[in-house]
Amino acid sequence: MKDLLPTLLTLALALPATTSAAAIHALRAESQSDGCSKTHDWAGQTKEFKLTSDGRERNYRLHLPKNYKNGQRAPLIIAYHGSGGTPEDVEQQMRFSEAGVNADMVVAYPAGVNKNWQGPTYATKGVSDKNFTTDLIASLTSNYCIEPSSIFAAGHSNGGGFVGTLACSPGHGGQFAAFAANSGAFYTDVDGDKRCSPASKLTPFLEIHGTKDDVIPYEPTKDGRGGPLPKIPDLMDRWAVRNACDRENKDVSSPAENVQHISWTCGADSTKGAVQHYRIDGHGHSWAEAKSGVDGTKVFMDFFKQNAKK
Ligand SMILES: *[C@@H]1O[C@H](CO)[C@@H](O)[C@H](O)[C@H]1NC(C)=O
């Protein structure tokens, strides 16, 4: 650590004056040692770990994919559970630990403090899950061989909303290559337009939402349990604006009778599908499964693969 200090100071001095402490924090994380020299003999399994972040003990499950090889860089997914949920719940819902679904990406399933994530009023006060996320990524990249340009955020409900919070965070979102949420509990007072400054011009973002969602309604008419909610079409439109997508020519299709898929082409490089939305008619507040019209597991995996380092 000692001989790293001059590097850190140089990096800190090279930053624009407006750079937040959080950005320096992220940078500090990036300059930590690389986990590619470490060896692990448990590919294909999931184990439980602890990590101290902001002086608080945090827990997470970690899945090393079947094809994990020491010294070979692997993508990383961080998957956030819903309010009241657990790492085990989201591991079962998203199925990213099944070799048939995912044999290549490392997956971390962190636990929220009191089973909630930062943002809504019901979350535990004083907890920064943004800091925790940055600390988790730093710990994982220094212990495992992770491809830093292929780190993805996935979440359901409160966890999906927190994925949106990360996407909006200049200091903590830049570590991710893409963001995907299912039944996302987004709150306009947390990451509405005035509080959303993505780290990159292109911030790939995908959301799946049911029109019969009675917890986080598709077109809410009043506040949710955790605060004011956006209309989902408005939220998607804002992501299209932030990503400089062509909003006149969005690609609209119907992959199933009750499903509308909207895909935007975005940014200076006309990136197809950088912003995507699946509206599932008649679907409630639960993980999208093939029987509900959209296989959320496959949609998330395809989106992450599409945004992985080529
Ligand atoms: C998050 O990290 C920043 C920068 O290290 C620190 O200033 C802040 O106090 C942390 N937040 C919490 C809630 O501990």
GROMACS .gro file of N, CA and C in nm, residues 77-187:
model
  333
   77ILE      N    1  -2.095  -0.999  -1.290
   77ILE     CA    2  -2.230  -0.945  -1.270
   77ILE      C    3  -2.250  -0.924  -1.120
   78ILE      N    4  -2.305  -0.809  -1.082
   78ILE     CA    5  -2.348  -0.792  -0.944
   78ILE      C    6  -2.501  -0.789  -0.946
   79ALA      N    7  -2.564  -0.881  -0.872
   79ALA     CA    8  -2.709  -0.898  -0.879
   79ALA      C    9  -2.773  -0.862  -0.744
   80TYR      N   10  -2.861  -0.762  -0.747
   80TYR     CA   11  -2.922  -0.707  -0.625
   80TYR      C   12  -3.064  -0.761  -0.606
   81HIS      N   13  -3.094  -0.813  -0.488
   81HIS     CA   14  -3.226  -0.869  -0.456
   81HIS      C   15  -3.329  -0.758  -0.434
   82GLY      N   16  -3.455  -0.798  -0.427
   82GLY     CA   17  -3.562  -0.704  -0.397
   82GLY      C   18  -3.573  -0.677  -0.248
   83SER      N   19  -3.655  -0.577  -0.210
   83SER     CA   20  -3.675  -0.544  -0.068
   83SER      C   21  -3.730  -0.666   0.006
   84GLY      N   22  -3.670  -0.697   0.120
   84GLY     CA   23  -3.712  -0.814   0.198
   84GLY      C   24  -3.651  -0.943   0.147
   85GLY      N   25  -3.572  -0.933   0.041
   85GLY     CA   26  -3.514  -1.053  -0.019
   85GLY      C   27  -3.374  -1.082   0.031
   86THR      N   28  -3.315  -1.186  -0.025
   86THR     CA   29  -3.182  -1.231   0.017
   86THR      C   30  -3.098  -1.263  -0.108
   87PRO      N   31  -2.967  -1.277  -0.089
   87PRO     CA   32  -2.882  -1.322  -0.200
   87PRO      C   33  -2.931  -1.454  -0.260
   88GLU      N   34  -2.974  -1.547  -0.173
   88GLU     CA   35  -3.023  -1.676  -0.223
   88GLU      C   36  -3.145  -1.657  -0.314
   89ASP      N   37  -3.236  -1.566  -0.272
   89ASP     CA   38  -3.357  -1.541  -0.351
   89ASP      C   39  -3.321  -1.498  -0.493
   90VAL      N   40  -3.232  -1.400  -0.503
   90VAL     CA   41  -3.203  -1.345  -0.635
   90VAL      C   42  -3.121  -1.445  -0.717
   91GLU      N   43  -3.042  -1.527  -0.648
   91GLU     CA   44  -2.965  -1.630  -0.719
   91GLU      C   45  -3.061  -1.730  -0.783
   92GLN      N   46  -3.171  -1.762  -0.708
   92GLN     CA   47  -3.270  -1.856  -0.763
   92GLN      C   48  -3.353  -1.792  -0.872
   93GLN      N   49  -3.390  -1.665  -0.854
   93GLN     CA   50  -3.472  -1.597  -0.955
   93GLN      C   51  -3.396  -1.582  -1.087
   94MET      N   52  -3.277  -1.525  -1.078
   94MET     CA   53  -3.203  -1.491  -1.201
   94MET      C   54  -3.131  -1.611  -1.261
   95ARG      N   55  -3.103  -1.712  -1.182
   95ARG     CA   56  -3.043  -1.838  -1.227
   95ARG      C   57  -2.905  -1.822  -1.291
   96PHE      N   58  -2.834  -1.716  -1.254
   96PHE     CA   59  -2.701  -1.693  -1.313
   96PHE      C   60  -2.596  -1.791  -1.262
   97SER      N   61  -2.630  -1.871  -1.161
   97SER     CA   62  -2.534  -1.969  -1.111
   97SER      C   63  -2.553  -2.105  -1.179
   98GLU      N   64  -2.650  -2.113  -1.271
   98GLU     CA   65  -2.669  -2.239  -1.344
   98GLU      C   66  -2.578  -2.241  -1.466
   99ALA      N   67  -2.501  -2.348  -1.478
   99ALA     CA   68  -2.403  -2.356  -1.588
   99ALA      C   69  -2.470  -2.345  -1.724
  100GLY      N   70  -2.594  -2.395  -1.735
  100GLY     CA   71  -2.665  -2.389  -1.862
  100GLY      C   72  -2.704  -2.246  -1.899
  101VAL      N   73  -2.714  -2.160  -1.800
  101VAL     CA   74  -2.749  -2.020  -1.823
  101VAL      C   75  -2.623  -1.934  -1.838
  102ASN      N   76  -2.527  -1.960  -1.750
  102ASN     CA   77  -2.406  -1.876  -1.745
  102ASN      C   78  -2.287  -1.962  -1.704
  103ALA      N   79  -2.197  -1.984  -1.797
  103ALA     CA   80  -2.078  -2.063  -1.764
  103ALA      C   81  -1.952  -1.978  -1.760
  104ASP      N   82  -1.965  -1.848  -1.787
  104ASP     CA   83  -1.846  -1.764  -1.806
  104ASP      C   84  -1.834  -1.644  -1.713
  105MET      N   85  -1.946  -1.595  -1.662
  105MET     CA   86  -1.939  -1.472  -1.584
  105MET      C   87  -1.940  -1.501  -1.434
  106VAL      N   88  -1.850  -1.433  -1.362
  106VAL     CA   89  -1.851  -1.439  -1.215
  106VAL      C   90  -1.974  -1.361  -1.169
  107VAL      N   91  -2.044  -1.411  -1.066
  107VAL     CA   92  -2.163  -1.340  -1.019
  107VAL      C   93  -2.156  -1.319  -0.868
  108ALA      N   94  -2.172  -1.193  -0.827
  108ALA     CA   95  -2.181  -1.162  -0.684
  108ALA      C   96  -2.326  -1.129  -0.653
  109TYR      N   97  -2.377  -1.187  -0.541
  109TYR     CA   98  -2.513  -1.161  -0.494
  109TYR      C   99  -2.501  -1.099  -0.355
  110PRO      N  100  -2.494  -0.967  -0.347
  110PRO     CA  101  -2.477  -0.904  -0.215
  110PRO      C  102  -2.609  -0.896  -0.137
  111ALA      N  103  -2.596  -0.880  -0.006
  111ALA     CA  104  -2.713  -0.866   0.082
  111ALA      C  105  -2.726  -0.720   0.125
  112GLY      N  106  -2.847  -0.666   0.114
  112GLY     CA  107  -2.872  -0.530   0.161
  112GLY      C  108  -2.880  -0.527   0.313
  113VAL      N  109  -2.849  -0.413   0.375
  113VAL     CA  110  -2.863  -0.398   0.521
  113VAL      C  111  -3.013  -0.402   0.553
  114ASN      N  112  -3.054  -0.490   0.642
  114ASN     CA  113  -3.195  -0.513   0.673
  114ASN      C  114  -3.276  -0.545   0.547
  115LYS      N  115  -3.208  -0.609   0.450
  115LYS     CA  116  -3.270  -0.660   0.327
  115LYS      C  117  -3.320  -0.551   0.232
  116ASN      N  118  -3.268  -0.428   0.249
  116ASN     CA  119  -3.307  -0.319   0.158
  116ASN      C  120  -3.183  -0.254   0.100
  117TRP      N  121  -3.206  -0.181  -0.010
  117TRP     CA  122  -3.100  -0.104  -0.075
  117TRP      C  123  -3.128   0.044  -0.064
  118GLN      N  124  -3.021   0.120  -0.058
  118GLN     CA  125  -3.021   0.266  -0.051
  118GLN      C  126  -3.117   0.328  -0.154
  119GLY      N  127  -3.188   0.431  -0.111
  119GLY     CA  128  -3.275   0.506  -0.202
  119GLY      C  129  -3.411   0.535  -0.143
  120PRO      N  130  -3.498   0.434  -0.131
  120PRO     CA  131  -3.632   0.458  -0.077
  120PRO      C  132  -3.629   0.496   0.071
  121THR      N  133  -3.740   0.553   0.118
  121THR     CA  134  -3.748   0.596   0.258
  121THR      C  135  -3.735   0.478   0.354
  122TYR      N  136  -3.772   0.358   0.310
  122TYR     CA  137  -3.766   0.242   0.400
  122TYR      C  138  -3.624   0.184   0.413
  123ALA      N  139  -3.529   0.232   0.335
  123ALA     CA  140  -3.391   0.180   0.345
  123ALA      C  141  -3.329   0.227   0.476
  124THR      N  142  -3.231   0.152   0.526
  124THR     CA  143  -3.166   0.186   0.653
  124THR      C  144  -3.084   0.315   0.637
  125LYS      N  145  -3.113   0.410   0.724
  125LYS     CA  146  -3.047   0.542   0.716
  125LYS      C  147  -2.896   0.528   0.736
  126GLY      N  148  -2.822   0.611   0.664
  126GLY     CA  149  -2.677   0.618   0.684
  126GLY      C  150  -2.597   0.509   0.613
  127VAL      N  151  -2.666   0.423   0.538
  127VAL     CA  152  -2.594   0.318   0.465
  127VAL      C  153  -2.569   0.365   0.323
  128SER      N  154  -2.444   0.359   0.278
  128SER     CA  155  -2.415   0.388   0.138
  128SER      C  156  -2.389   0.257   0.064
  129ASP      N  157  -2.490   0.212  -0.008
  129ASP     CA  158  -2.471   0.092  -0.090
  129ASP      C  159  -2.389   0.124  -0.214
  130LYS      N  160  -2.378   0.253  -0.247
  130LYS     CA  161  -2.288   0.292  -0.355
  130LYS      C  162  -2.144   0.266  -0.311
  131ASN      N  163  -2.109   0.310  -0.189
  131ASN     CA  164  -1.975   0.282  -0.137
  131ASN      C  165  -1.952   0.131  -0.128
  132PHE      N  166  -2.051   0.061  -0.078
  132PHE     CA  167  -2.038  -0.084  -0.064
  132PHE      C  168  -2.011  -0.149  -0.200
  133THR      N  169  -2.084  -0.102  -0.302
  133THR     CA  170  -2.066  -0.157  -0.437
  133THR      C  171  -1.923  -0.134  -0.485
  134THR      N  172  -1.873  -0.013  -0.465
  134THR     CA  173  -1.735   0.018  -0.507
  134THR      C  174  -1.635  -0.067  -0.429
  135ASP      N  175  -1.659  -0.082  -0.298
  135ASP     CA  176  -1.570  -0.165  -0.215
  135ASP      C  177  -1.575  -0.311  -0.259
  136LEU      N  178  -1.696  -0.358  -0.291
  136LEU     CA  179  -1.714  -0.497  -0.334
  136LEU      C  180  -1.638  -0.522  -0.465
  137ILE      N  181  -1.651  -0.431  -0.559
  137ILE     CA  182  -1.582  -0.446  -0.688
  137ILE      C  183  -1.431  -0.444  -0.666
  138ALA      N  184  -1.385  -0.354  -0.577
  138ALA     CA  185  -1.240  -0.347  -0.549
  138ALA      C  186  -1.191  -0.479  -0.489
  139SER      N  187  -1.268  -0.532  -0.397
  139SER     CA  188  -1.229  -0.658  -0.332
  139SER      C  189  -1.230  -0.773  -0.433
  140LEU      N  190  -1.333  -0.778  -0.516
  140LEU     CA  191  -1.344  -0.888  -0.613
  140LEU      C  192  -1.234  -0.879  -0.718
  141THR      N  193  -1.205  -0.758  -0.767
  141THR     CA  194  -1.103  -0.747  -0.872
  141THR      C  195  -0.962  -0.772  -0.816
  142SER      N  196  -0.945  -0.756  -0.684
  142SER     CA  197  -0.812  -0.785  -0.632
  142SER      C  198  -0.798  -0.931  -0.588
  143ASN      N  199  -0.909  -1.004  -0.584
  143ASN     CA  200  -0.902  -1.145  -0.545
  143ASN      C  201  -0.932  -1.244  -0.658
  144TYR      N  202  -0.997  -1.195  -0.763
  144TYR     CA  203  -1.035  -1.283  -0.875
  144TYR      C  204  -0.993  -1.215  -1.004
  145CYS      N  205  -0.985  -1.294  -1.112
  145CYS     CA  206  -0.938  -1.239  -1.238
  145CYS      C  207  -1.058  -1.183  -1.315
  146ILE      N  208  -1.087  -1.054  -1.294
  146ILE     CA  209  -1.206  -0.989  -1.349
  146ILE      C  210  -1.166  -0.895  -1.463
  147GLU      N  211  -1.245  -0.896  -1.569
  147GLU     CA  212  -1.226  -0.802  -1.680
  147GLU      C  213  -1.295  -0.670  -1.639
  148PRO      N  214  -1.216  -0.565  -1.609
  148PRO     CA  215  -1.277  -0.443  -1.553
  148PRO      C  216  -1.372  -0.371  -1.649
  149SER      N  217  -1.360  -0.396  -1.778
  149SER     CA  218  -1.451  -0.329  -1.872
  149SER      C  219  -1.579  -0.408  -1.894
  150SER      N  220  -1.593  -0.522  -1.826
  150SER     CA  221  -1.714  -0.604  -1.843
  150SER      C  222  -1.776  -0.636  -1.707
  151ILE      N  223  -1.813  -0.530  -1.636
  151ILE     CA  224  -1.882  -0.545  -1.507
  151ILE      C  225  -2.026  -0.495  -1.524
  152PHE      N  226  -2.123  -0.575  -1.481
  152PHE     CA  227  -2.263  -0.546  -1.508
  152PHE      C  228  -2.345  -0.544  -1.379
  153ALA      N  229  -2.450  -0.461  -1.379
  153ALA     CA  230  -2.539  -0.452  -1.263
  153ALA      C  231  -2.676  -0.507  -1.301
  154ALA      N  232  -2.730  -0.596  -1.216
  154ALA     CA  233  -2.862  -0.654  -1.238
  154ALA      C  234  -2.942  -0.640  -1.110
  155GLY      N  235  -3.072  -0.611  -1.121
  155GLY     CA  236  -3.149  -0.601  -0.997
  155GLY      C  237  -3.297  -0.622  -1.021
  156HIS      N  238  -3.364  -0.664  -0.914
  156HIS     CA  239  -3.509  -0.681  -0.916
  156HIS      C  240  -3.572  -0.590  -0.810
  157SER      N  241  -3.682  -0.520  -0.849
  157SER     CA  242  -3.759  -0.437  -0.756
  157SER      C  243  -3.670  -0.332  -0.688
  158ASN      N  244  -3.660  -0.330  -0.555
  158ASN     CA  245  -3.572  -0.234  -0.486
  158ASN      C  246  -3.428  -0.247  -0.539
  159GLY      N  247  -3.387  -0.371  -0.568
  159GLY     CA  248  -3.253  -0.393  -0.625
  159GLY      C  249  -3.243  -0.336  -0.766
  160GLY      N  250  -3.353  -0.342  -0.841
  160GLY     CA  251  -3.358  -0.284  -0.975
  160GLY      C  252  -3.350  -0.132  -0.969
  161GLY      N  253  -3.422  -0.077  -0.871
  161GLY     CA  254  -3.417   0.068  -0.851
  161GLY      C  255  -3.275   0.112  -0.816
  162PHE      N  256  -3.207   0.031  -0.734
  162PHE     CA  257  -3.071   0.066  -0.695
  162PHE      C  258  -2.976   0.058  -0.815
  163VAL      N  259  -3.005  -0.034  -0.907
  163VAL     CA  260  -2.926  -0.041  -1.031
  163VAL      C  261  -2.941   0.093  -1.107
  164GLY      N  262  -3.063   0.149  -1.105
  164GLY     CA  263  -3.084   0.280  -1.166
  164GLY      C  264  -3.006   0.389  -1.093
  165THR      N  265  -3.002   0.380  -0.960
  165THR     CA  266  -2.925   0.477  -0.881
  165THR      C  267  -2.777   0.470  -0.918
  166LEU      N  268  -2.726   0.349  -0.934
  166LEU     CA  269  -2.585   0.334  -0.975
  166LEU      C  270  -2.564   0.393  -1.114
  167ALA      N  271  -2.657   0.366  -1.206
  167ALA     CA  272  -2.644   0.416  -1.343
  167ALA      C  273  -2.639   0.569  -1.344
  168CYS      N  274  -2.708   0.630  -1.247
  168CYS     CA  275  -2.714   0.776  -1.238
  168CYS      C  276  -2.598   0.836  -1.161
  169SER      N  277  -2.513   0.752  -1.103
  169SER     CA  278  -2.408   0.803  -1.013
  169SER      C  279  -2.276   0.826  -1.085
  170PRO      N  280  -2.228   0.952  -1.089
  170PRO     CA  281  -2.101   0.977  -1.158
  170PRO      C  282  -1.982   0.910  -1.088
  171GLY      N  283  -1.990   0.894  -0.956
  171GLY     CA  284  -1.877   0.838  -0.882
  171GLY      C  285  -1.878   0.687  -0.870
  172HIS      N  286  -1.995   0.626  -0.883
  172HIS     CA  287  -2.005   0.482  -0.859
  172HIS      C  288  -2.061   0.403  -0.977
  173GLY      N  289  -2.107   0.472  -1.081
  173GLY     CA  290  -2.167   0.401  -1.194
  173GLY      C  291  -2.068   0.371  -1.306
  174GLY      N  292  -1.958   0.447  -1.309
  174GLY     CA  293  -1.862   0.433  -1.420
  174GLY      C  294  -1.791   0.300  -1.423
  175GLN      N  295  -1.802   0.224  -1.316
  175GLN     CA  296  -1.736   0.093  -1.312
  175GLN      C  297  -1.814  -0.012  -1.391
  176PHE      N  298  -1.939   0.020  -1.425
  176PHE     CA  299  -2.025  -0.077  -1.492
  176PHE      C  300  -2.036  -0.051  -1.642
  177ALA      N  301  -2.046  -0.160  -1.719
  177ALA     CA  302  -2.060  -0.149  -1.864
  177ALA      C  303  -2.206  -0.150  -1.906
  178ALA      N  304  -2.297  -0.199  -1.821
  178ALA     CA  305  -2.440  -0.202  -1.854
  178ALA      C  306  -2.522  -0.226  -1.728
  179PHE      N  307  -2.648  -0.183  -1.733
  179PHE     CA  308  -2.739  -0.187  -1.618
  179PHE      C  309  -2.871  -0.252  -1.662
  180ALA      N  310  -2.921  -0.347  -1.583
  180ALA     CA  311  -3.048  -0.411  -1.619
  180ALA      C  312  -3.134  -0.427  -1.494
  181ALA      N  313  -3.262  -0.389  -1.507
  181ALA     CA  314  -3.354  -0.395  -1.393
  181ALA      C  315  -3.483  -0.464  -1.433
  182ASN      N  316  -3.541  -0.538  -1.338
  182ASN     CA  317  -3.671  -0.601  -1.356
  182ASN      C  318  -3.766  -0.548  -1.249
  183SER      N  319  -3.885  -0.502  -1.288
  183SER     CA  320  -3.982  -0.442  -1.195
  183SER      C  321  -3.912  -0.338  -1.108
  184GLY      N  322  -3.831  -0.254  -1.167
  184GLY     CA  323  -3.746  -0.162  -1.092
  184GLY      C  324  -3.825  -0.062  -1.008
  185ALA      N  325  -3.786  -0.050  -0.880
  185ALA     CA  326  -3.847   0.049  -0.790
  185ALA      C  327  -3.761   0.174  -0.795
  186PHE      N  328  -3.785   0.256  -0.897
  186PHE     CA  329  -3.710   0.380  -0.913
  186PHE      C  330  -3.786   0.490  -0.839
  187TYR      N  331  -3.712   0.586  -0.785
  187TYR     CA  332  -3.776   0.696  -0.712
  187TYR      C  333  -3.726   0.829  -0.769
   0.00000   0.00000   0.00000
